Amino acid sequence: MSLASKIKEIFSQNLLDTLTKIGQIAENHGLKAYAVGGFVRDLLLEKANFDIDIMVEGDAIPFAENVGQELNADCKLIERFHTAHIFLDKLTIDFSSARKEVYRRPGELPEISFSNLRDDLYRRDFTINALALSITPNQPFELIDLFGGESDLRKGIIKVLHTNSFLDDPTRLYRALRFADRFKFVLDSNTEYLFDKAIKISAPSTLSIKRIAAEIDKCFKEKYPLSLLNKYRSSGLLEYYHKLFKGQTRPDFSFSMVRAMTTRLKSKFPGIIENAVFWSLLLSTLPLSEAQTLLNNSGLPHSVVLQVTSALSSWQVILTKLSLAETKLEIYNALKDACPETLALIYLKNKNKEIENKINQYVNQLYSIKPSITGKDLVEAGIEPGPQIRQILEKIIEKKLECPELTRKEELNLAGIPNI
Ligand code: CTP
């Protein structure tokens, strides 16, 4: 089957038309354009990948602006990196200029200069990611395979393009394990040798915490994060994130429960952030102050940092309260201020069935019980603002936990203001 037919089959006629149009616009500008990277790799594997990278031999910025205008799509330019994104329905298409990279110092970001297709493919991590698909009308949907990527895909092999690859960019050590784990591929023997050698000379120590955290974050987005995380542990890659992970070589099976747990909590807490649960679980094995510093330096999105901070700082205290809680009110009070990520973390850290039952009871039954009258109602009814308002509301909640069908009128009676 031709690659154009594959795009139509795996994605849609629409995407095929869009890529054809982009190819035509490139030709009108005298440029050659290619789809590159993960999109092409996954197309050959017959998997849908909606991260589409287009590379042009020339300046990508004016080209992307033009594509944006002609396709009536928003275009965002990132001048510093000479890249641009256009937003088309649910798709984001990234544009970059073909470039050559020179690594002045291992582990640092490279210096880049405009170049051609070959240099751009050669600067990439693995042969399977160094495939290009021409989209210009003179070579429509033709595969460009300069380094044997297609055959490596068929054989299930992860292979670097040159000897210095892991040293130039040690994030590729994490990436090699990630792609091998995701596709059930193996490292080719020379790549494995270079991998071991890079670990032996501590190549990842040249990476910033942010770059390592970004790799771990991608691990948490994989289908089977536990399997990959174990490989990071056993290969020694995790300890470059924090030295205290060094001794932790045993798999922690709780990681395989995060997704199911988050999905379950989502029905009651739609805002729960799955990645924040993964991060909380990983960082919970470090002393709190170390975990917090590491988290603050990891460059994760603010929303994730907030939830992880909350979970790490509160889960142990809440767990102690919950162990002592016996009545519905005590369970409710122990958990009422916990964010959903904290609930998930307590559940995952704890191996005690009784605690599990209490969390289930809270989530399934107690959490949604709220008085229908508010503090404002009480103040309007003439009750002095102050601790008594909280006491009255607590009394109503206590009653409601036992008898959820309590009406507003009955709540008002309990508050001692029957005539509001
Ligand atoms: N790339 C590279 N070296 C890196 C990171 C990226 O050579 N350290 C190249 C690869 O060609 C890769 C492309 O940039 O295919 C896009 O990078 P990224 O989006 O991170 O990877 P994908 O291959 O798309 O992986 P995924 O499927 O996980 O999104």
Short mmCIF file of C-alpha atoms and ligand atoms in Angstrom, two decimals:
data_model
loop_
_atom_site.label_atom_id
_atom_site.label_comp_id
_atom_site.label_asym_id
_atom_site.label_seq_id
_atom_site.Cartn_x
_atom_site.Cartn_y
_atom_site.Cartn_z
CA MET A 1 0.00 0.00 0.00
CA SER A 2 1.35 3.47 -0.84
CA LEU A 3 2.14 5.80 2.03
CA ALA A 4 -0.51 8.25 0.78
CA SER A 5 -3.12 5.46 1.09
CA LYS A 6 -1.79 4.62 4.56
CA ILE A 7 -2.30 8.24 5.68
CA LYS A 8 -5.82 8.13 4.31
CA GLU A 9 -6.52 4.83 6.06
CA ILE A 10 -4.88 5.52 9.44
CA PHE A 11 -5.82 9.21 9.67
CA SER A 12 -8.17 10.66 7.07
CA GLN A 13 -8.52 12.00 3.55
CA ASN A 14 -8.51 15.38 5.25
CA LEU A 15 -4.97 15.00 6.59
CA LEU A 16 -3.80 13.69 3.24
CA ASP A 17 -5.28 16.78 1.57
CA THR A 18 -3.69 19.08 4.16
CA LEU A 19 -0.23 17.57 3.68
CA THR A 20 -0.64 17.70 -0.11
CA LYS A 21 -1.58 21.38 0.17
CA ILE A 22 1.44 22.13 2.37
CA GLY A 23 3.64 20.36 -0.18
CA GLN A 24 2.17 22.49 -2.97
CA ILE A 25 2.71 25.72 -1.01
CA ALA A 26 6.33 24.65 -0.44
CA GLU A 27 6.81 24.07 -4.15
CA ASN A 28 5.29 27.46 -4.97
CA HIS A 29 8.00 28.93 -2.73
CA GLY A 30 10.70 26.87 -4.41
CA LEU A 31 11.16 24.80 -1.23
CA LYS A 32 11.23 21.09 -0.50
CA ALA A 33 9.12 19.96 2.44
CA TYR A 34 9.10 16.68 4.36
CA ALA A 35 7.18 15.13 7.20
CA VAL A 36 9.81 13.82 9.62
CA GLY A 37 10.38 12.04 12.93
CA GLY A 38 7.79 10.15 14.98
CA PHE A 39 4.94 10.74 12.51
CA VAL A 40 6.77 8.88 9.72
CA ARG A 41 8.03 6.12 12.03
CA ASP A 42 4.52 5.54 13.37
CA LEU A 43 2.97 5.70 9.91
CA LEU A 44 5.19 2.80 8.83
CA LEU A 45 4.18 0.98 12.01
CA GLU A 46 0.56 1.76 11.10
CA LYS A 47 -0.02 3.74 14.27
CA ALA A 48 -1.70 7.14 14.39
CA ASN A 49 0.60 9.90 15.68
CA PHE A 50 -0.95 13.36 15.65
CA ASP A 51 2.33 15.20 16.38
CA ILE A 52 3.20 16.21 12.85
CA ASP A 53 6.61 17.72 12.19
CA ILE A 54 7.27 19.34 8.84
CA MET A 55 10.82 20.18 7.89
CA VAL A 56 11.75 22.44 4.97
CA GLU A 57 15.08 22.96 3.31
CA GLY A 58 15.02 26.73 3.82
CA ASP A 59 13.57 29.19 6.33
CA ALA A 60 10.57 27.58 8.05
CA ILE A 61 9.23 30.81 9.53
CA PRO A 62 7.94 32.70 6.47
CA PHE A 63 6.86 29.36 5.02
CA ALA A 64 4.76 28.46 8.09
CA GLU A 65 3.22 31.96 8.09
CA ASN A 66 2.21 31.41 4.50
CA VAL A 67 0.78 27.97 5.20
CA GLY A 68 -1.19 29.50 8.10
CA GLN A 69 -2.66 32.15 5.79
CA GLU A 70 -3.50 29.75 2.97
CA LEU A 71 -5.07 27.17 5.30
CA ASN A 72 -6.74 29.83 7.39
CA ALA A 73 -5.08 28.49 10.52
CA ASP A 74 -3.50 30.25 13.50
CA CYS A 75 0.26 30.33 13.36
CA LYS A 76 2.62 30.78 16.31
CA LEU A 77 6.24 31.65 15.59
CA ILE A 78 9.14 30.76 17.86
CA GLU A 79 11.79 32.97 16.29
CA ARG A 80 14.55 31.93 18.70
CA PHE A 81 14.42 28.30 17.50
CA HIS A 82 13.36 29.12 13.94
CA THR A 83 10.29 26.99 14.35
CA ALA A 84 6.55 27.61 14.09
CA HIS A 85 3.32 25.82 14.92
CA ILE A 86 0.06 26.03 13.08
CA PHE A 87 -3.19 25.01 14.71
CA LEU A 88 -5.68 23.32 12.46
CA ASP A 89 -8.84 21.83 13.99
CA LYS A 90 -7.48 19.34 16.51
CA LEU A 91 -4.07 19.16 14.85
CA THR A 92 -0.88 21.01 15.70
CA ILE A 93 1.66 20.97 12.90
CA ASP A 94 5.23 21.99 13.76
CA PHE A 95 7.50 23.54 11.17
CA SER A 96 11.28 23.64 11.36
CA SER A 97 14.17 24.43 9.06
CA ALA A 98 16.52 21.64 8.02
CA ARG A 99 19.50 22.06 10.32
CA LYS A 100 22.85 20.83 11.36
CA GLU A 101 23.74 20.56 15.02
CA VAL A 102 27.10 20.98 16.66
CA TYR A 103 27.49 19.94 20.29
CA ARG A 104 30.13 22.18 21.88
CA ARG A 105 29.78 20.50 25.27
CA PRO A 106 28.20 17.10 25.98
CA GLY A 107 24.74 17.30 27.51
CA GLU A 108 24.17 20.94 26.56
CA LEU A 109 21.81 22.04 23.83
CA PRO A 110 23.58 22.17 20.47
CA GLU A 111 24.46 25.13 18.27
CA ILE A 112 22.40 24.98 15.13
CA SER A 113 22.78 26.23 11.57
CA PHE A 114 20.55 25.95 8.50
CA SER A 115 21.36 22.97 6.35
CA ASN A 116 19.85 20.29 4.15
CA LEU A 117 17.70 17.17 4.45
CA ARG A 118 20.64 14.80 4.94
CA ASP A 119 22.23 16.82 7.77
CA ASP A 120 18.86 17.22 9.43
CA LEU A 121 18.22 13.48 9.41
CA TYR A 122 21.77 12.65 10.46
CA ARG A 123 21.52 14.87 13.58
CA ARG A 124 18.68 12.70 14.90
CA ASP A 125 18.73 10.08 17.65
CA PHE A 126 17.95 6.72 16.03
CA THR A 127 17.60 5.38 12.51
CA ILE A 128 13.88 4.71 13.07
CA ASN A 129 13.42 8.43 13.87
CA ALA A 130 15.53 9.59 10.93
CA LEU A 131 12.98 8.82 8.23
CA ALA A 132 11.41 11.51 6.07
CA LEU A 133 8.34 11.57 3.89
CA SER A 134 8.53 13.98 0.97
CA ILE A 135 5.28 15.92 0.53
CA THR A 136 6.22 18.15 -2.40
CA PRO A 137 4.42 17.35 -5.70
CA ASN A 138 7.62 16.31 -7.51
CA GLN A 139 8.14 13.44 -5.00
CA PRO A 140 4.65 12.94 -3.55
CA PHE A 141 4.57 10.85 -0.36
CA GLU A 142 7.88 9.16 -1.12
CA LEU A 143 9.84 7.71 1.79
CA ILE A 144 13.37 9.05 2.21
CA ASP A 145 15.37 6.50 4.15
CA LEU A 146 19.06 7.46 4.17
CA PHE A 147 20.14 5.41 7.20
CA GLY A 148 18.25 2.13 7.02
CA GLY A 149 15.44 3.18 9.38
CA GLU A 150 12.75 1.23 7.53
CA SER A 151 14.67 -2.03 7.77
CA ASP A 152 15.43 -1.39 11.49
CA LEU A 153 11.73 -0.81 12.07
CA ARG A 154 10.98 -4.14 10.44
CA LYS A 155 13.69 -5.90 12.47
CA GLY A 156 12.68 -4.17 15.70
CA ILE A 157 16.03 -2.47 16.28
CA ILE A 158 17.00 0.79 17.97
CA LYS A 159 20.23 2.01 16.39
CA VAL A 160 22.11 5.29 16.83
CA LEU A 161 23.42 7.07 13.76
CA HIS A 162 26.91 7.76 15.03
CA THR A 163 29.31 6.86 17.84
CA ASN A 164 28.95 10.13 19.79
CA SER A 165 25.17 10.20 19.81
CA PHE A 166 24.66 9.30 23.49
CA LEU A 167 27.49 11.56 24.62
CA ASP A 168 26.30 14.57 22.62
CA ASP A 169 22.80 14.16 23.95
CA PRO A 170 22.47 11.77 26.91
CA THR A 171 18.68 12.21 26.94
CA ARG A 172 18.94 9.66 24.13
CA LEU A 173 19.82 7.03 26.74
CA TYR A 174 16.36 7.55 28.23
CA ARG A 175 14.82 7.75 24.78
CA ALA A 176 16.47 4.50 23.65
CA LEU A 177 14.89 2.62 26.56
CA ARG A 178 11.58 4.39 25.99
CA PHE A 179 11.28 3.41 22.33
CA ALA A 180 12.59 -0.10 23.02
CA ASP A 181 10.01 -0.55 25.76
CA ARG A 182 7.16 1.00 23.80
CA PHE A 183 7.65 -1.01 20.62
CA LYS A 184 9.19 -4.10 22.25
CA PHE A 185 12.35 -3.45 20.22
CA VAL A 186 15.94 -4.18 21.20
CA LEU A 187 19.09 -2.07 21.01
CA ASP A 188 21.40 -3.24 18.24
CA SER A 189 24.65 -4.64 19.59
CA ASN A 190 26.84 -1.62 18.84
CA THR A 191 24.19 0.74 20.23
CA GLU A 192 24.02 -1.38 23.37
CA TYR A 193 27.79 -1.20 23.67
CA LEU A 194 27.69 2.62 23.30
CA PHE A 195 24.80 2.78 25.77
CA ASP A 196 26.75 0.84 28.43
CA LYS A 197 29.86 2.87 27.77
CA ALA A 198 27.95 6.16 28.18
CA ILE A 199 26.50 4.96 31.49
CA LYS A 200 29.94 3.78 32.65
CA ILE A 201 31.38 7.25 32.15
CA SER A 202 28.30 8.85 33.80
CA ALA A 203 27.25 10.70 30.63
CA PRO A 204 23.83 11.70 32.08
CA SER A 205 25.58 13.76 34.79
CA THR A 206 26.00 16.50 32.16
CA LEU A 207 22.22 16.84 31.85
CA SER A 208 20.18 19.42 33.73
CA ILE A 209 17.54 18.21 36.19
CA LYS A 210 14.91 19.76 33.91
CA ARG A 211 15.95 17.66 30.93
CA ILE A 212 15.94 14.45 32.97
CA ALA A 213 12.59 15.35 34.51
CA ALA A 214 11.19 15.89 31.00
CA GLU A 215 12.23 12.33 30.11
CA ILE A 216 10.67 10.90 33.28
CA ASP A 217 7.52 12.87 32.54
CA LYS A 218 7.37 11.23 29.10
CA CYS A 219 7.81 7.85 30.79
CA PHE A 220 4.65 8.56 32.81
CA LYS A 221 2.75 9.16 29.56
CA GLU A 222 3.70 5.77 28.13
CA LYS A 223 1.19 2.93 28.05
CA TYR A 224 3.20 0.91 30.59
CA PRO A 225 5.11 3.40 32.75
CA LEU A 226 6.12 0.82 35.37
CA SER A 227 7.99 -1.31 32.88
CA LEU A 228 9.97 1.68 31.58
CA LEU A 229 10.58 3.16 35.03
CA ASN A 230 12.04 -0.17 36.12
CA LYS A 231 14.41 -0.01 33.19
CA TYR A 232 15.45 3.50 34.24
CA ARG A 233 16.06 2.13 37.72
CA SER A 234 17.94 -1.00 36.74
CA SER A 235 20.12 0.73 34.12
CA GLY A 236 21.11 3.40 36.65
CA LEU A 237 19.46 6.25 34.70
CA LEU A 238 17.05 7.20 37.47
CA GLU A 239 19.81 8.05 39.92
CA TYR A 240 20.86 11.01 37.76
CA TYR A 241 17.55 12.59 38.67
CA HIS A 242 18.41 12.21 42.35
CA LYS A 243 21.21 10.22 43.94
CA LEU A 244 18.84 8.72 46.51
CA PHE A 245 17.20 6.70 43.76
CA LYS A 246 20.46 4.79 43.50
CA GLY A 247 19.63 2.15 46.07
CA GLN A 248 16.05 1.78 44.84
CA THR A 249 16.34 -0.98 42.32
CA ARG A 250 13.24 -2.98 43.27
CA PRO A 251 10.18 -2.37 41.11
CA ASP A 252 7.38 -0.53 42.85
CA PHE A 253 4.18 -2.13 41.59
CA SER A 254 2.05 0.80 42.78
CA PHE A 255 3.08 2.60 39.58
CA SER A 256 1.06 0.09 37.60
CA MET A 257 -2.06 1.09 39.56
CA VAL A 258 -1.84 4.86 39.06
CA ARG A 259 -3.79 4.98 35.83
CA ALA A 260 -6.69 2.83 37.04
CA MET A 261 -6.82 4.77 40.31
CA THR A 262 -6.86 8.14 38.54
CA THR A 263 -9.54 7.00 36.13
CA ARG A 264 -11.68 5.85 39.04
CA LEU A 265 -11.29 9.15 40.88
CA LYS A 266 -11.98 11.14 37.70
CA SER A 267 -15.72 10.55 37.89
CA LYS A 268 -15.86 12.46 41.19
CA PHE A 269 -12.83 14.73 40.69
CA PRO A 270 -12.66 15.55 36.98
CA GLY A 271 -9.69 17.88 37.52
CA ILE A 272 -7.34 15.18 38.86
CA ILE A 273 -3.97 15.26 37.04
CA GLU A 274 -2.64 11.78 36.31
CA ASN A 275 0.95 12.92 35.91
CA ALA A 276 0.84 14.64 39.29
CA VAL A 277 -0.11 11.29 40.85
CA PHE A 278 2.87 9.60 39.15
CA TRP A 279 5.22 12.36 40.28
CA SER A 280 3.88 12.29 43.85
CA LEU A 281 4.41 8.55 44.02
CA LEU A 282 7.97 8.79 42.70
CA LEU A 283 8.97 11.70 44.93
CA SER A 284 7.26 10.28 48.02
CA THR A 285 10.20 7.91 48.50
CA LEU A 286 12.57 10.85 49.10
CA PRO A 287 12.79 12.95 52.28
CA LEU A 288 10.21 15.74 51.97
CA SER A 289 12.64 18.67 51.74
CA GLU A 290 14.75 16.91 49.07
CA ALA A 291 11.62 16.00 47.14
CA GLN A 292 10.33 19.57 47.25
CA THR A 293 13.62 21.09 46.04
CA LEU A 294 13.85 18.54 43.26
CA LEU A 295 10.25 19.19 42.24
CA ASN A 296 10.81 22.95 42.17
CA ASN A 297 13.82 22.50 39.88
CA SER A 298 12.17 20.04 37.50
CA GLY A 299 10.44 22.52 35.20
CA LEU A 300 7.10 20.73 35.38
CA PRO A 301 3.88 22.66 34.66
CA HIS A 302 2.75 24.86 37.55
CA SER A 303 -0.52 22.92 37.97
CA VAL A 304 1.44 19.67 38.43
CA VAL A 305 3.88 21.25 40.91
CA LEU A 306 0.98 22.59 42.99
CA GLN A 307 -0.80 19.25 43.25
CA VAL A 308 2.39 17.28 43.93
CA THR A 309 3.43 19.76 46.62
CA SER A 310 0.06 19.40 48.28
CA ALA A 311 0.13 15.59 48.11
CA LEU A 312 3.70 15.26 49.39
CA SER A 313 3.25 17.65 52.28
CA SER A 314 -0.03 16.22 53.54
CA TRP A 315 -0.38 12.52 52.76
CA GLN A 316 1.33 11.18 55.89
CA VAL A 317 -0.60 13.38 58.33
CA ILE A 318 -3.87 12.56 56.60
CA LEU A 319 -3.05 8.86 56.61
CA THR A 320 -2.45 8.95 60.37
CA LYS A 321 -5.78 10.74 60.92
CA LEU A 322 -7.51 8.26 58.66
CA SER A 323 -6.07 5.27 60.53
CA LEU A 324 -7.62 6.62 63.73
CA ALA A 325 -10.95 7.57 62.14
CA GLU A 326 -13.86 5.31 62.99
CA THR A 327 -17.09 7.20 62.44
CA LYS A 328 -18.29 8.60 59.13
CA LEU A 329 -17.68 12.10 60.47
CA GLU A 330 -14.10 11.25 61.42
CA ILE A 331 -13.43 9.77 57.99
CA TYR A 332 -15.03 12.78 56.35
CA ASN A 333 -13.00 15.21 58.47
CA ALA A 334 -9.77 13.33 57.84
CA LEU A 335 -10.18 13.50 54.07
CA LYS A 336 -12.22 16.61 53.37
CA ASP A 337 -9.22 18.87 52.68
CA ALA A 338 -7.25 16.32 50.65
CA CYS A 339 -6.85 17.09 46.95
CA PRO A 340 -7.65 14.13 44.67
CA GLU A 341 -3.95 13.50 43.97
CA THR A 342 -3.41 13.17 47.74
CA LEU A 343 -6.26 10.68 47.98
CA ALA A 344 -4.67 8.67 45.19
CA LEU A 345 -1.25 8.83 46.82
CA ILE A 346 -2.55 7.64 50.20
CA TYR A 347 -4.35 4.79 48.46
CA LEU A 348 -1.24 3.78 46.52
CA LYS A 349 1.21 4.10 49.42
CA ASN A 350 -0.94 2.25 51.88
CA LYS A 351 -1.10 -1.52 51.90
CA ASN A 352 -3.88 -1.78 54.46
CA LYS A 353 -7.34 -2.94 53.38
CA GLU A 354 -9.09 -0.94 56.12
CA ILE A 355 -7.62 2.35 54.86
CA GLU A 356 -8.57 1.39 51.33
CA ASN A 357 -12.17 0.82 52.44
CA LYS A 358 -12.30 4.17 54.20
CA ILE A 359 -11.06 5.99 51.10
CA ASN A 360 -13.62 4.13 48.97
CA GLN A 361 -16.36 5.04 51.41
CA TYR A 362 -15.32 8.69 51.33
CA VAL A 363 -15.11 8.87 47.54
CA ASN A 364 -18.26 6.88 46.78
CA GLN A 365 -20.50 8.13 49.52
CA LEU A 366 -19.31 10.81 51.89
CA TYR A 367 -17.52 13.25 49.58
CA SER A 368 -20.65 14.49 47.83
CA ILE A 369 -22.52 15.15 51.06
CA LYS A 370 -22.71 18.90 51.54
CA PRO A 371 -25.17 20.98 53.62
CA SER A 372 -27.54 22.93 51.39
CA ILE A 373 -27.37 25.94 53.71
CA THR A 374 -24.22 27.99 53.77
CA GLY A 375 -22.39 30.20 56.29
CA LYS A 376 -23.86 33.17 54.41
CA ASP A 377 -27.42 31.88 55.04
CA LEU A 378 -26.62 31.63 58.74
CA VAL A 379 -25.20 35.17 58.93
CA GLU A 380 -28.23 36.50 57.05
CA ALA A 381 -30.44 34.74 59.60
CA GLY A 382 -28.76 36.78 62.32
CA ILE A 383 -26.10 34.41 63.65
CA GLU A 384 -22.91 36.27 64.60
CA PRO A 385 -19.98 35.48 62.25
CA GLY A 386 -17.39 33.42 64.12
CA PRO A 387 -16.59 29.86 65.22
CA GLN A 388 -20.25 29.08 65.93
CA ILE A 389 -20.99 29.19 62.18
CA ARG A 390 -18.45 26.39 61.60
CA GLN A 391 -19.82 24.45 64.55
CA ILE A 392 -23.39 24.66 63.21
CA LEU A 393 -22.32 23.59 59.72
CA GLU A 394 -20.35 20.68 61.17
CA LYS A 395 -23.38 19.59 63.17
CA ILE A 396 -25.44 19.60 59.97
CA ILE A 397 -22.78 17.63 58.07
CA GLU A 398 -22.58 15.12 60.92
CA LYS A 399 -26.32 14.58 60.73
CA LYS A 400 -26.29 14.51 56.93
CA LEU A 401 -23.54 11.87 56.82
CA GLU A 402 -25.86 9.59 58.78
CA CYS A 403 -28.96 10.65 56.94
CA PRO A 404 -28.16 12.11 53.49
CA GLU A 405 -31.82 12.73 52.61
CA LEU A 406 -32.02 15.57 55.19
CA THR A 407 -34.01 18.46 53.65
CA ARG A 408 -33.07 22.15 53.70
CA LYS A 409 -35.92 22.77 56.13
CA GLU A 410 -34.59 20.11 58.49
CA GLU A 411 -31.09 21.59 58.19
CA LEU A 412 -32.47 25.01 59.16
CA ASN A 413 -34.24 23.42 62.10
CA LEU A 414 -30.97 21.88 63.22
CA ALA A 415 -29.31 25.28 62.95
CA GLY A 416 -32.03 26.64 65.24
CA ILE A 417 -33.42 29.02 62.59
CA PRO A 418 -36.65 27.45 61.44
CA ASN A 419 -38.21 30.61 60.02
CA ILE A 420 -35.68 31.76 57.45
N1 CTP B 1 15.02 13.92 18.29
C1 CTP B 1 16.36 13.56 18.38
N2 CTP B 1 17.00 13.58 19.60
C2 CTP B 1 16.33 13.96 20.71
C3 CTP B 1 14.99 14.34 20.64
C4 CTP B 1 14.35 14.29 19.40
O1 CTP B 1 16.95 13.21 17.39
N3 CTP B 1 16.96 13.98 21.89
C5 CTP B 1 14.36 13.89 16.96
C6 CTP B 1 13.89 12.51 16.54
O2 CTP B 1 14.02 12.44 15.14
C7 CTP B 1 12.41 12.50 16.92
C8 CTP B 1 12.03 13.96 16.63
O3 CTP B 1 13.20 14.72 16.97
O4 CTP B 1 11.66 11.61 16.13
C9 CTP B 1 10.84 14.45 17.43
O5 CTP B 1 11.11 14.35 18.83
P1 CTP B 1 10.02 13.88 19.86
O6 CTP B 1 8.73 14.56 19.58
O7 CTP B 1 10.59 13.97 21.22
O8 CTP B 1 9.97 12.35 19.53
P2 CTP B 1 9.00 11.40 18.80
O9 CTP B 1 9.86 10.51 17.96
O10 CTP B 1 7.89 12.11 18.10
O11 CTP B 1 8.50 10.55 20.02
P3 CTP B 1 7.07 10.35 20.67
O12 CTP B 1 6.42 9.32 19.83
O13 CTP B 1 7.40 9.87 22.05
O14 CTP B 1 6.39 11.69 20.66
#
